[in-house]
Amino acid sequence: MVIALLAVLGVDLIVIVAFLAVVLSRRRWVSRQPGAFKGAVRVVHGEVSGLGPKWRRGSGRWVRDVLVWTKAPLMFQNELVAVDGLAGEARAAEPGEVKRVGDDPVILALAADGGARVEVAVAEADRGRALGPLAAPAPPPARPG
């Protein structure tokens, strides 16, 4: 529909094809990043720059203790969420609570920097990747030698 609208407005077909190629290649690049997972995110309490209270689909990955969230559908905008830890236990999503994230959606509550709380919904199969560094226990402290 968007392509037809652009064609009616007089945009050249080569511009439309080039735009689609860029969007599809960016989507492929994001999905092939190490630890990438698809899901939806929302802010439950507080404020996180670039995210709101409604579920927004996209792709996430962890860089140390920062959740890098790439917003769908164009996948051009990244939002960085500094995470302090889990804000509760993972729970199964209620029917109709979140849509199009996969089979058996699970909701993970994360405590973000500044006292905010963010929920990430992912398919059960992606739970480990969505927890990222929060899934592994902290290493024991080094003993002085």
mmCIF file of N, CA and C in Angstrom:
data_model
loop_
_atom_site.group_PDB
_atom_site.id
_atom_site.type_symbol
_atom_site.label_atom_id
_atom_site.label_comp_id
_atom_site.label_asym_id
_atom_site.label_seq_id
_atom_site.Cartn_x
_atom_site.Cartn_y
_atom_site.Cartn_z
ATOM 1 N N MET A 1 0.822 -1.182 0.000
ATOM 2 C CA MET A 1 0.000 0.000 0.000
ATOM 3 C C MET A 1 0.875 1.259 0.000
ATOM 4 N N VAL A 2 1.911 1.261 0.818
ATOM 5 C CA VAL A 2 2.810 2.408 0.880
ATOM 6 C C VAL A 2 3.520 2.583 -0.458
ATOM 7 N N ILE A 3 3.911 1.477 -1.074
ATOM 8 C CA ILE A 3 4.591 1.540 -2.362
ATOM 9 C C ILE A 3 3.665 2.131 -3.417
ATOM 10 N N ALA A 4 2.409 1.712 -3.400
ATOM 11 C CA ALA A 4 1.444 2.248 -4.355
ATOM 12 C C ALA A 4 1.234 3.743 -4.134
ATOM 13 N N LEU A 5 1.169 4.174 -2.872
ATOM 14 C CA LEU A 5 1.004 5.589 -2.567
ATOM 15 C C LEU A 5 2.198 6.393 -3.063
ATOM 16 N N LEU A 6 3.401 5.887 -2.840
ATOM 17 C CA LEU A 6 4.595 6.578 -3.320
ATOM 18 C C LEU A 6 4.616 6.660 -4.843
ATOM 19 N N ALA A 7 4.196 5.585 -5.509
ATOM 20 C CA ALA A 7 4.158 5.583 -6.969
ATOM 21 C C ALA A 7 3.151 6.609 -7.491
ATOM 22 N N VAL A 8 1.998 6.717 -6.826
ATOM 23 C CA VAL A 8 0.986 7.695 -7.225
ATOM 24 C C VAL A 8 1.510 9.117 -7.017
ATOM 25 N N LEU A 9 2.300 9.324 -5.970
ATOM 26 C CA LEU A 9 2.856 10.650 -5.698
ATOM 27 C C LEU A 9 3.997 11.008 -6.641
ATOM 28 N N GLY A 10 4.421 10.063 -7.448
ATOM 29 C CA GLY A 10 5.427 10.362 -8.452
ATOM 30 C C GLY A 10 6.851 10.014 -8.065
ATOM 31 N N VAL A 11 7.029 9.234 -7.000
ATOM 32 C CA VAL A 11 8.372 8.822 -6.603
ATOM 33 C C VAL A 11 8.845 7.755 -7.588
ATOM 34 N N ASP A 12 10.075 7.888 -8.061
ATOM 35 C CA ASP A 12 10.612 6.922 -9.021
ATOM 36 C C ASP A 12 10.690 5.531 -8.404
ATOM 37 N N LEU A 13 10.501 4.556 -9.240
ATOM 38 C CA LEU A 13 10.545 3.164 -8.794
ATOM 39 C C LEU A 13 11.923 2.803 -8.248
ATOM 40 N N ILE A 14 12.985 3.339 -8.817
ATOM 41 C CA ILE A 14 14.333 3.028 -8.341
ATOM 42 C C ILE A 14 14.542 3.518 -6.911
ATOM 43 N N VAL A 15 13.921 4.639 -6.541
ATOM 44 C CA VAL A 15 14.011 5.153 -5.172
ATOM 45 C C VAL A 15 13.289 4.215 -4.211
ATOM 46 N N ILE A 16 12.132 3.725 -4.620
ATOM 47 C CA ILE A 16 11.368 2.795 -3.794
ATOM 48 C C ILE A 16 12.145 1.496 -3.605
ATOM 49 N N VAL A 17 12.723 0.966 -4.670
ATOM 50 C CA VAL A 17 13.494 -0.278 -4.592
ATOM 51 C C VAL A 17 14.729 -0.088 -3.713
ATOM 52 N N ALA A 18 15.408 1.029 -3.853
ATOM 53 C CA ALA A 18 16.590 1.298 -3.033
ATOM 54 C C ALA A 18 16.214 1.405 -1.556
ATOM 55 N N PHE A 19 15.120 2.081 -1.252
ATOM 56 C CA PHE A 19 14.661 2.202 0.133
ATOM 57 C C PHE A 19 14.337 0.833 0.720
ATOM 58 N N LEU A 20 13.621 -0.002 -0.039
ATOM 59 C CA LEU A 20 13.295 -1.350 0.433
ATOM 60 C C LEU A 20 14.560 -2.178 0.644
ATOM 61 N N ALA A 21 15.535 -2.044 -0.226
ATOM 62 C CA ALA A 21 16.788 -2.788 -0.076
ATOM 63 C C ALA A 21 17.515 -2.372 1.202
ATOM 64 N N VAL A 22 17.534 -1.079 1.491
ATOM 65 C CA VAL A 22 18.192 -0.594 2.703
ATOM 66 C C VAL A 22 17.469 -1.103 3.945
ATOM 67 N N VAL A 23 16.154 -1.032 3.958
ATOM 68 C CA VAL A 23 15.376 -1.483 5.117
ATOM 69 C C VAL A 23 15.566 -2.980 5.340
ATOM 70 N N LEU A 24 15.483 -3.773 4.284
ATOM 71 C CA LEU A 24 15.630 -5.220 4.438
ATOM 72 C C LEU A 24 17.042 -5.613 4.854
ATOM 73 N N SER A 25 18.041 -4.924 4.338
ATOM 74 C CA SER A 25 19.404 -5.264 4.742
ATOM 75 C C SER A 25 19.658 -4.863 6.193
ATOM 76 N N ARG A 26 19.099 -3.749 6.643
ATOM 77 C CA ARG A 26 19.244 -3.342 8.041
ATOM 78 C C ARG A 26 18.551 -4.343 8.963
ATOM 79 N N ARG A 27 17.359 -4.785 8.578
ATOM 80 C CA ARG A 27 16.624 -5.771 9.374
ATOM 81 C C ARG A 27 17.422 -7.068 9.486
ATOM 82 N N ARG A 28 18.027 -7.495 8.392
ATOM 83 C CA ARG A 28 18.834 -8.715 8.397
ATOM 84 C C ARG A 28 20.075 -8.544 9.265
ATOM 85 N N TRP A 29 20.736 -7.382 9.165
ATOM 86 C CA TRP A 29 21.927 -7.126 9.961
ATOM 87 C C TRP A 29 21.602 -7.151 11.453
ATOM 88 N N VAL A 30 20.500 -6.517 11.855
ATOM 89 C CA VAL A 30 20.098 -6.474 13.265
ATOM 90 C C VAL A 30 19.796 -7.876 13.777
ATOM 91 N N SER A 31 19.086 -8.675 12.996
ATOM 92 C CA SER A 31 18.707 -10.009 13.459
ATOM 93 C C SER A 31 19.896 -10.959 13.551
ATOM 94 N N ARG A 32 21.000 -10.666 12.872
ATOM 95 C CA ARG A 32 22.180 -11.530 12.908
ATOM 96 C C ARG A 32 23.228 -11.094 13.923
ATOM 97 N N GLN A 33 22.936 -10.086 14.711
ATOM 98 C CA GLN A 33 23.868 -9.668 15.754
ATOM 99 C C GLN A 33 23.919 -10.740 16.844
ATOM 100 N N PRO A 34 25.072 -10.925 17.487
ATOM 101 C CA PRO A 34 25.175 -11.945 18.542
ATOM 102 C C PRO A 34 24.182 -11.676 19.673
ATOM 103 N N GLY A 35 23.410 -12.685 20.032
ATOM 104 C CA GLY A 35 22.459 -12.583 21.130
ATOM 105 C C GLY A 35 21.181 -11.845 20.813
ATOM 106 N N ALA A 36 20.914 -11.570 19.547
ATOM 107 C CA ALA A 36 19.709 -10.815 19.176
ATOM 108 C C ALA A 36 18.451 -11.659 19.383
ATOM 109 N N PHE A 37 17.388 -11.010 19.789
ATOM 110 C CA PHE A 37 16.094 -11.671 19.975
ATOM 111 C C PHE A 37 14.990 -10.712 19.572
ATOM 112 N N LYS A 38 13.864 -11.279 19.127
ATOM 113 C CA LYS A 38 12.701 -10.473 18.755
ATOM 114 C C LYS A 38 11.719 -10.453 19.913
ATOM 115 N N GLY A 39 10.997 -9.344 20.028
ATOM 116 C CA GLY A 39 10.018 -9.254 21.092
ATOM 117 C C GLY A 39 9.312 -7.918 21.081
ATOM 118 N N ALA A 40 8.820 -7.549 22.257
ATOM 119 C CA ALA A 40 8.132 -6.278 22.442
ATOM 120 C C ALA A 40 8.564 -5.714 23.787
ATOM 121 N N VAL A 41 8.540 -4.384 23.905
ATOM 122 C CA VAL A 41 8.987 -3.732 25.133
ATOM 123 C C VAL A 41 8.013 -2.620 25.497
ATOM 124 N N ARG A 42 7.916 -2.343 26.795
ATOM 125 C CA ARG A 42 7.126 -1.212 27.277
ATOM 126 C C ARG A 42 7.661 -0.761 28.631
ATOM 127 N N VAL A 43 7.391 0.494 28.968
ATOM 128 C CA VAL A 43 7.770 1.038 30.263
ATOM 129 C C VAL A 43 6.560 0.925 31.180
ATOM 130 N N VAL A 44 6.756 0.325 32.344
ATOM 131 C CA VAL A 44 5.665 0.139 33.289
ATOM 132 C C VAL A 44 5.670 1.235 34.353
ATOM 133 N N HIS A 45 6.857 1.644 34.759
ATOM 134 C CA HIS A 45 6.979 2.658 35.809
ATOM 135 C C HIS A 45 8.173 3.550 35.511
ATOM 136 N N GLY A 46 8.011 4.840 35.680
ATOM 137 C CA GLY A 46 9.106 5.765 35.447
ATOM 138 C C GLY A 46 9.208 6.165 33.993
ATOM 139 N N GLU A 47 10.375 6.675 33.624
ATOM 140 C CA GLU A 47 10.598 7.127 32.249
ATOM 141 C C GLU A 47 11.882 6.540 31.701
ATOM 142 N N VAL A 48 11.811 6.105 30.461
ATOM 143 C CA VAL A 48 12.975 5.645 29.713
ATOM 144 C C VAL A 48 12.913 6.354 28.368
ATOM 145 N N SER A 49 13.967 7.044 28.025
ATOM 146 C CA SER A 49 13.997 7.817 26.787
ATOM 147 C C SER A 49 13.736 6.931 25.573
ATOM 148 N N GLY A 50 12.767 7.333 24.748
ATOM 149 C CA GLY A 50 12.465 6.628 23.516
ATOM 150 C C GLY A 50 11.479 5.488 23.643
ATOM 151 N N LEU A 51 11.097 5.111 24.854
ATOM 152 C CA LEU A 51 10.135 4.030 25.055
ATOM 153 C C LEU A 51 8.925 4.568 25.806
ATOM 154 N N GLY A 52 7.774 3.936 25.580
ATOM 155 C CA GLY A 52 6.542 4.387 26.208
ATOM 156 C C GLY A 52 5.789 3.254 26.870
ATOM 157 N N PRO A 53 4.566 3.540 27.342
ATOM 158 C CA PRO A 53 3.790 2.539 28.074
ATOM 159 C C PRO A 53 3.102 1.493 27.192
ATOM 160 N N LYS A 54 3.075 1.690 25.891
ATOM 161 C CA LYS A 54 2.448 0.711 24.999
ATOM 162 C C LYS A 54 3.499 -0.270 24.496
ATOM 163 N N TRP A 55 3.063 -1.499 24.233
ATOM 164 C CA TRP A 55 3.970 -2.504 23.687
ATOM 165 C C TRP A 55 4.446 -2.059 22.307
ATOM 166 N N ARG A 56 5.750 -2.061 22.098
ATOM 167 C CA ARG A 56 6.358 -1.735 20.807
ATOM 168 C C ARG A 56 7.271 -2.874 20.397
ATOM 169 N N ARG A 57 7.018 -3.409 19.217
ATOM 170 C CA ARG A 57 7.815 -4.537 18.736
ATOM 171 C C ARG A 57 9.178 -4.070 18.261
ATOM 172 N N GLY A 58 10.088 -5.021 18.232
ATOM 173 C CA GLY A 58 11.425 -4.726 17.768
ATOM 174 C C GLY A 58 12.357 -5.881 18.044
ATOM 175 N N SER A 59 13.612 -5.551 18.111
ATOM 176 C CA SER A 59 14.649 -6.545 18.340
ATOM 177 C C SER A 59 15.582 -6.020 19.418
ATOM 178 N N GLY A 60 16.016 -6.906 20.294
ATOM 179 C CA GLY A 60 16.899 -6.495 21.378
ATOM 180 C C GLY A 60 18.163 -7.323 21.398
ATOM 181 N N ARG A 61 19.173 -6.767 22.030
ATOM 182 C CA ARG A 61 20.413 -7.496 22.295
ATOM 183 C C ARG A 61 21.093 -6.807 23.464
ATOM 184 N N TRP A 62 21.977 -7.548 24.106
ATOM 185 C CA TRP A 62 22.663 -7.024 25.278
ATOM 186 C C TRP A 62 24.093 -6.639 24.935
ATOM 187 N N VAL A 63 24.515 -5.507 25.441
ATOM 188 C CA VAL A 63 25.912 -5.091 25.415
ATOM 189 C C VAL A 63 26.252 -4.801 26.871
ATOM 190 N N ARG A 64 26.900 -5.767 27.509
ATOM 191 C CA ARG A 64 27.175 -5.752 28.949
ATOM 192 C C ARG A 64 25.864 -5.640 29.716
ATOM 193 N N ASP A 65 25.652 -4.574 30.473
ATOM 194 C CA ASP A 65 24.402 -4.442 31.221
ATOM 195 C C ASP A 65 23.455 -3.422 30.589
ATOM 196 N N VAL A 66 23.596 -3.200 29.301
ATOM 197 C CA VAL A 66 22.737 -2.267 28.567
ATOM 198 C C VAL A 66 21.927 -3.051 27.537
ATOM 199 N N LEU A 67 20.619 -2.888 27.590
ATOM 200 C CA LEU A 67 19.737 -3.482 26.595
ATOM 201 C C LEU A 67 19.643 -2.516 25.420
ATOM 202 N N VAL A 68 20.057 -2.978 24.251
ATOM 203 C CA VAL A 68 19.974 -2.179 23.029
ATOM 204 C C VAL A 68 18.705 -2.628 22.315
ATOM 205 N N TRP A 69 17.722 -1.740 22.249
ATOM 206 C CA TRP A 69 16.432 -2.078 21.636
ATOM 207 C C TRP A 69 16.321 -1.356 20.297
ATOM 208 N N THR A 70 16.136 -2.126 19.232
ATOM 209 C CA THR A 70 15.979 -1.571 17.889
ATOM 210 C C THR A 70 14.503 -1.637 17.534
ATOM 211 N N LYS A 71 13.916 -0.475 17.275
ATOM 212 C CA LYS A 71 12.481 -0.390 17.043
ATOM 213 C C LYS A 71 12.095 -0.867 15.647
ATOM 214 N N ALA A 72 11.027 -1.648 15.587
ATOM 215 C CA ALA A 72 10.442 -2.077 14.318
ATOM 216 C C ALA A 72 9.519 -0.963 13.850
ATOM 217 N N PRO A 73 9.151 -0.851 12.623
ATOM 218 C CA PRO A 73 9.387 -1.759 11.515
ATOM 219 C C PRO A 73 10.643 -1.447 10.711
ATOM 220 N N LEU A 74 11.163 -0.221 10.772
ATOM 221 C CA LEU A 74 12.283 0.144 9.915
ATOM 222 C C LEU A 74 13.633 -0.270 10.483
ATOM 223 N N MET A 75 13.719 -0.472 11.788
ATOM 224 C CA MET A 75 14.945 -0.921 12.466
ATOM 225 C C MET A 75 16.093 0.070 12.330
ATOM 226 N N PHE A 76 15.800 1.367 12.250
ATOM 227 C CA PHE A 76 16.847 2.374 12.138
ATOM 228 C C PHE A 76 17.153 3.054 13.465
ATOM 229 N N GLN A 77 16.261 2.968 14.441
ATOM 230 C CA GLN A 77 16.429 3.698 15.686
ATOM 231 C C GLN A 77 16.699 2.737 16.836
ATOM 232 N N ASN A 78 17.816 2.956 17.524
ATOM 233 C CA ASN A 78 18.176 2.168 18.696
ATOM 234 C C ASN A 78 17.893 2.965 19.961
ATOM 235 N N GLU A 79 17.353 2.298 20.957
ATOM 236 C CA GLU A 79 17.168 2.898 22.279
ATOM 237 C C GLU A 79 18.023 2.101 23.250
ATOM 238 N N LEU A 80 18.751 2.800 24.108
ATOM 239 C CA LEU A 80 19.628 2.162 25.077
ATOM 240 C C LEU A 80 18.982 2.230 26.449
ATOM 241 N N VAL A 81 18.892 1.064 27.113
ATOM 242 C CA VAL A 81 18.295 0.983 28.437
ATOM 243 C C VAL A 81 19.340 0.399 29.382
ATOM 244 N N ALA A 82 19.869 1.221 30.286
ATOM 245 C CA ALA A 82 20.809 0.736 31.294
ATOM 246 C C ALA A 82 20.011 -0.036 32.338
ATOM 247 N N VAL A 83 20.334 -1.305 32.517
ATOM 248 C CA VAL A 83 19.555 -2.181 33.386
ATOM 249 C C VAL A 83 20.355 -2.497 34.650
ATOM 250 N N ASP A 84 19.702 -2.330 35.802
ATOM 251 C CA ASP A 84 20.331 -2.636 37.086
ATOM 252 C C ASP A 84 20.159 -4.101 37.461
ATOM 253 N N GLY A 85 19.082 -4.726 37.005
ATOM 254 C CA GLY A 85 18.821 -6.128 37.335
ATOM 255 C C GLY A 85 17.378 -6.478 37.047
ATOM 256 N N LEU A 86 16.996 -7.658 37.480
ATOM 257 C CA LEU A 86 15.608 -8.098 37.325
ATOM 258 C C LEU A 86 14.738 -7.394 38.361
ATOM 259 N N ALA A 87 13.504 -7.083 37.983
ATOM 260 C CA ALA A 87 12.566 -6.427 38.894
ATOM 261 C C ALA A 87 11.486 -7.391 39.354
ATOM 262 N N GLY A 88 11.695 -8.666 39.167
ATOM 263 C CA GLY A 88 10.722 -9.672 39.560
ATOM 264 C C GLY A 88 10.926 -10.936 38.751
ATOM 265 N N GLU A 89 10.094 -11.894 39.003
ATOM 266 C CA GLU A 89 10.167 -13.170 38.302
ATOM 267 C C GLU A 89 9.544 -13.054 36.912
ATOM 268 N N ALA A 90 10.019 -13.883 36.007
ATOM 269 C CA ALA A 90 9.406 -13.959 34.677
ATOM 270 C C ALA A 90 8.012 -14.559 34.830
ATOM 271 N N ARG A 91 7.102 -14.062 34.020
ATOM 272 C CA ARG A 91 5.724 -14.574 34.085
ATOM 273 C C ARG A 91 5.206 -14.825 32.681
ATOM 274 N N ALA A 92 4.248 -15.715 32.588
ATOM 275 C CA ALA A 92 3.612 -15.995 31.299
ATOM 276 C C ALA A 92 2.656 -14.847 30.976
ATOM 277 N N ALA A 93 2.636 -14.457 29.724
ATOM 278 C CA ALA A 93 1.747 -13.381 29.299
ATOM 279 C C ALA A 93 0.303 -13.885 29.289
ATOM 280 N N GLU A 94 -0.597 -13.016 29.679
ATOM 281 C CA GLU A 94 -2.019 -13.355 29.636
ATOM 282 C C GLU A 94 -2.478 -13.348 28.188
ATOM 283 N N PRO A 95 -3.495 -14.141 27.848
ATOM 284 C CA PRO A 95 -3.979 -14.157 26.460
ATOM 285 C C PRO A 95 -4.393 -12.755 26.006
ATOM 286 N N GLY A 96 -3.861 -12.317 24.876
ATOM 287 C CA GLY A 96 -4.184 -11.019 24.318
ATOM 288 C C GLY A 96 -3.406 -9.859 24.906
ATOM 289 N N GLU A 97 -2.532 -10.114 25.881
ATOM 290 C CA GLU A 97 -1.769 -9.025 26.502
ATOM 291 C C GLU A 97 -0.744 -8.439 25.538
ATOM 292 N N VAL A 98 -0.046 -9.296 24.833
ATOM 293 C CA VAL A 98 0.956 -8.870 23.866
ATOM 294 C C VAL A 98 0.814 -9.763 22.635
ATOM 295 N N LYS A 99 0.958 -9.157 21.464
ATOM 296 C CA LYS A 99 0.710 -9.907 20.227
ATOM 297 C C LYS A 99 1.971 -10.000 19.383
ATOM 298 N N ARG A 100 2.060 -11.040 18.597
ATOM 299 C CA ARG A 100 3.098 -11.269 17.592
ATOM 300 C C ARG A 100 4.526 -11.272 18.144
ATOM 301 N N VAL A 101 4.732 -11.979 19.258
ATOM 302 C CA VAL A 101 6.099 -12.141 19.751
ATOM 303 C C VAL A 101 6.547 -13.599 19.709
ATOM 304 N N GLY A 102 5.658 -14.508 19.342
ATOM 305 C CA GLY A 102 6.027 -15.913 19.237
ATOM 306 C C GLY A 102 5.157 -16.795 20.114
ATOM 307 N N ASP A 103 5.552 -18.058 20.175
ATOM 308 C CA ASP A 103 4.791 -19.046 20.948
ATOM 309 C C ASP A 103 5.068 -18.897 22.444
ATOM 310 N N ASP A 104 4.036 -19.063 23.238
ATOM 311 C CA ASP A 104 4.127 -19.000 24.690
ATOM 312 C C ASP A 104 4.907 -17.779 25.175
ATOM 313 N N PRO A 105 4.385 -16.568 24.962
ATOM 314 C CA PRO A 105 5.139 -15.372 25.350
ATOM 315 C C PRO A 105 5.396 -15.306 26.852
ATOM 316 N N VAL A 106 6.591 -14.866 27.191
ATOM 317 C CA VAL A 106 7.022 -14.689 28.572
ATOM 318 C C VAL A 106 7.359 -13.218 28.754
ATOM 319 N N ILE A 107 6.989 -12.657 29.892
ATOM 320 C CA ILE A 107 7.267 -11.255 30.176
ATOM 321 C C ILE A 107 8.308 -11.173 31.281
ATOM 322 N N LEU A 108 9.393 -10.448 30.979
ATOM 323 C CA LEU A 108 10.492 -10.266 31.919
ATOM 324 C C LEU A 108 10.472 -8.826 32.413
ATOM 325 N N ALA A 109 10.477 -8.643 33.712
ATOM 326 C CA ALA A 109 10.480 -7.305 34.306
ATOM 327 C C ALA A 109 11.921 -6.923 34.626
ATOM 328 N N LEU A 110 12.362 -5.773 34.119
ATOM 329 C CA LEU A 110 13.724 -5.304 34.319
ATOM 330 C C LEU A 110 13.723 -3.975 35.062
ATOM 331 N N ALA A 111 14.640 -3.836 36.012
ATOM 332 C CA ALA A 111 14.814 -2.573 36.731
ATOM 333 C C ALA A 111 15.808 -1.734 35.952
ATOM 334 N N ALA A 112 15.342 -0.620 35.422
ATOM 335 C CA ALA A 112 16.192 0.245 34.617
ATOM 336 C C ALA A 112 16.820 1.327 35.492
ATOM 337 N N ASP A 113 17.826 1.965 34.947
ATOM 338 C CA ASP A 113 18.523 3.044 35.635
ATOM 339 C C ASP A 113 17.540 4.173 35.950
ATOM 340 N N GLY A 114 17.653 4.780 37.112
ATOM 341 C CA GLY A 114 16.781 5.888 37.497
ATOM 342 C C GLY A 114 15.482 5.452 38.135
ATOM 343 N N GLY A 115 15.350 4.187 38.499
ATOM 344 C CA GLY A 115 14.144 3.702 39.163
ATOM 345 C C GLY A 115 13.014 3.301 38.235
ATOM 346 N N ALA A 116 13.235 3.329 36.940
ATOM 347 C CA ALA A 116 12.189 2.926 35.991
ATOM 348 C C ALA A 116 12.101 1.409 35.939
ATOM 349 N N ARG A 117 10.953 0.931 35.490
ATOM 350 C CA ARG A 117 10.751 -0.507 35.312
ATOM 351 C C ARG A 117 10.260 -0.756 33.892
ATOM 352 N N VAL A 118 10.933 -1.682 33.215
ATOM 353 C CA VAL A 118 10.638 -2.001 31.825
ATOM 354 C C VAL A 118 10.256 -3.460 31.739
ATOM 355 N N GLU A 119 9.268 -3.773 30.900
ATOM 356 C CA GLU A 119 8.901 -5.169 30.648
ATOM 357 C C GLU A 119 9.251 -5.518 29.211
ATOM 358 N N VAL A 120 9.843 -6.694 29.051
ATOM 359 C CA VAL A 120 10.202 -7.210 27.739
ATOM 360 C C VAL A 120 9.447 -8.512 27.544
ATOM 361 N N ALA A 121 8.693 -8.609 26.445
ATOM 362 C CA ALA A 121 7.944 -9.822 26.123
ATOM 363 C C ALA A 121 8.659 -10.546 24.985
ATOM 364 N N VAL A 122 8.940 -11.821 25.187
ATOM 365 C CA VAL A 122 9.616 -12.644 24.186
ATOM 366 C C VAL A 122 8.978 -14.014 24.144
ATOM 367 N N ALA A 123 9.277 -14.760 23.093
ATOM 368 C CA ALA A 123 8.835 -16.144 23.017
ATOM 369 C C ALA A 123 9.625 -16.953 24.047
ATOM 370 N N GLU A 124 9.026 -18.013 24.537
ATOM 371 C CA GLU A 124 9.681 -18.865 25.532
ATOM 372 C C GLU A 124 11.043 -19.342 25.045
ATOM 373 N N ALA A 125 11.167 -19.610 23.761
ATOM 374 C CA ALA A 125 12.433 -20.098 23.208
ATOM 375 C C ALA A 125 13.541 -19.045 23.291
ATOM 376 N N ASP A 126 13.190 -17.768 23.343
ATOM 377 C CA ASP A 126 14.179 -16.687 23.391
ATOM 378 C C ASP A 126 14.434 -16.166 24.800
ATOM 379 N N ARG A 127 13.902 -16.826 25.796
ATOM 380 C CA ARG A 127 14.012 -16.352 27.171
ATOM 381 C C ARG A 127 15.465 -16.180 27.624
ATOM 382 N N GLY A 128 16.329 -17.126 27.324
ATOM 383 C CA GLY A 128 17.725 -17.055 27.735
ATOM 384 C C GLY A 128 18.456 -15.880 27.112
ATOM 385 N N ARG A 129 18.227 -15.663 25.815
ATOM 386 C CA ARG A 129 18.864 -14.528 25.150
ATOM 387 C C ARG A 129 18.322 -13.205 25.665
ATOM 388 N N ALA A 130 17.027 -13.162 25.994
ATOM 389 C CA ALA A 130 16.432 -11.929 26.489
ATOM 390 C C ALA A 130 16.934 -11.581 27.894
ATOM 391 N N LEU A 131 17.280 -12.573 28.679
ATOM 392 C CA LEU A 131 17.828 -12.300 30.003
ATOM 393 C C LEU A 131 19.286 -11.865 29.925
ATOM 394 N N GLY A 132 19.975 -12.304 28.890
ATOM 395 C CA GLY A 132 21.359 -11.886 28.664
ATOM 396 C C GLY A 132 22.239 -12.087 29.879
ATOM 397 N N PRO A 133 22.929 -11.026 30.326
ATOM 398 C CA PRO A 133 23.848 -11.171 31.463
ATOM 399 C C PRO A 133 23.136 -11.378 32.791
ATOM 400 N N LEU A 134 21.817 -11.176 32.830
ATOM 401 C CA LEU A 134 21.066 -11.367 34.064
ATOM 402 C C LEU A 134 20.765 -12.833 34.323
ATOM 403 N N ALA A 135 20.927 -13.686 33.309
ATOM 404 C CA ALA A 135 20.628 -15.099 33.438
ATOM 405 C C ALA A 135 21.716 -15.831 34.213
ATOM 406 N N ALA A 136 22.947 -15.433 34.043
ATOM 407 C CA ALA A 136 24.067 -16.112 34.692
ATOM 408 C C ALA A 136 24.302 -15.531 36.076
ATOM 409 N N PRO A 137 24.609 -16.386 37.030
ATOM 410 C CA PRO A 137 24.928 -15.849 38.357
ATOM 411 C C PRO A 137 26.250 -15.078 38.319
ATOM 412 N N ALA A 138 26.388 -14.146 39.193
ATOM 413 C CA ALA A 138 27.626 -13.346 39.246
ATOM 414 C C ALA A 138 28.790 -14.234 39.650
ATOM 415 N N PRO A 139 29.970 -14.019 39.074
ATOM 416 C CA PRO A 139 31.119 -14.832 39.435
ATOM 417 C C PRO A 139 31.526 -14.551 40.873
ATOM 418 N N PRO A 140 32.088 -15.551 41.554
ATOM 419 C CA PRO A 140 32.494 -15.326 42.944
ATOM 420 C C PRO A 140 33.647 -14.313 42.998
ATOM 421 N N PRO A 141 33.748 -13.594 44.085
ATOM 422 C CA PRO A 141 34.822 -12.606 44.188
ATOM 423 C C PRO A 141 36.188 -13.297 44.208
ATOM 424 N N ALA A 142 37.163 -12.640 43.620
ATOM 425 C CA ALA A 142 38.515 -13.198 43.564
ATOM 426 C C ALA A 142 39.149 -13.133 44.957
ATOM 427 N N ARG A 143 39.829 -14.210 45.325
ATOM 428 C CA ARG A 143 40.499 -14.246 46.628
ATOM 429 C C ARG A 143 41.914 -13.659 46.484
ATOM 430 N N PRO A 144 42.290 -12.867 47.432
ATOM 431 C CA PRO A 144 43.670 -12.344 47.344
ATOM 432 C C PRO A 144 44.657 -13.496 47.502
ATOM 433 N N GLY A 145 45.692 -13.486 46.694
ATOM 434 C CA GLY A 145 46.629 -14.591 46.631
ATOM 435 C C GLY A 145 47.742 -14.476 47.543
#
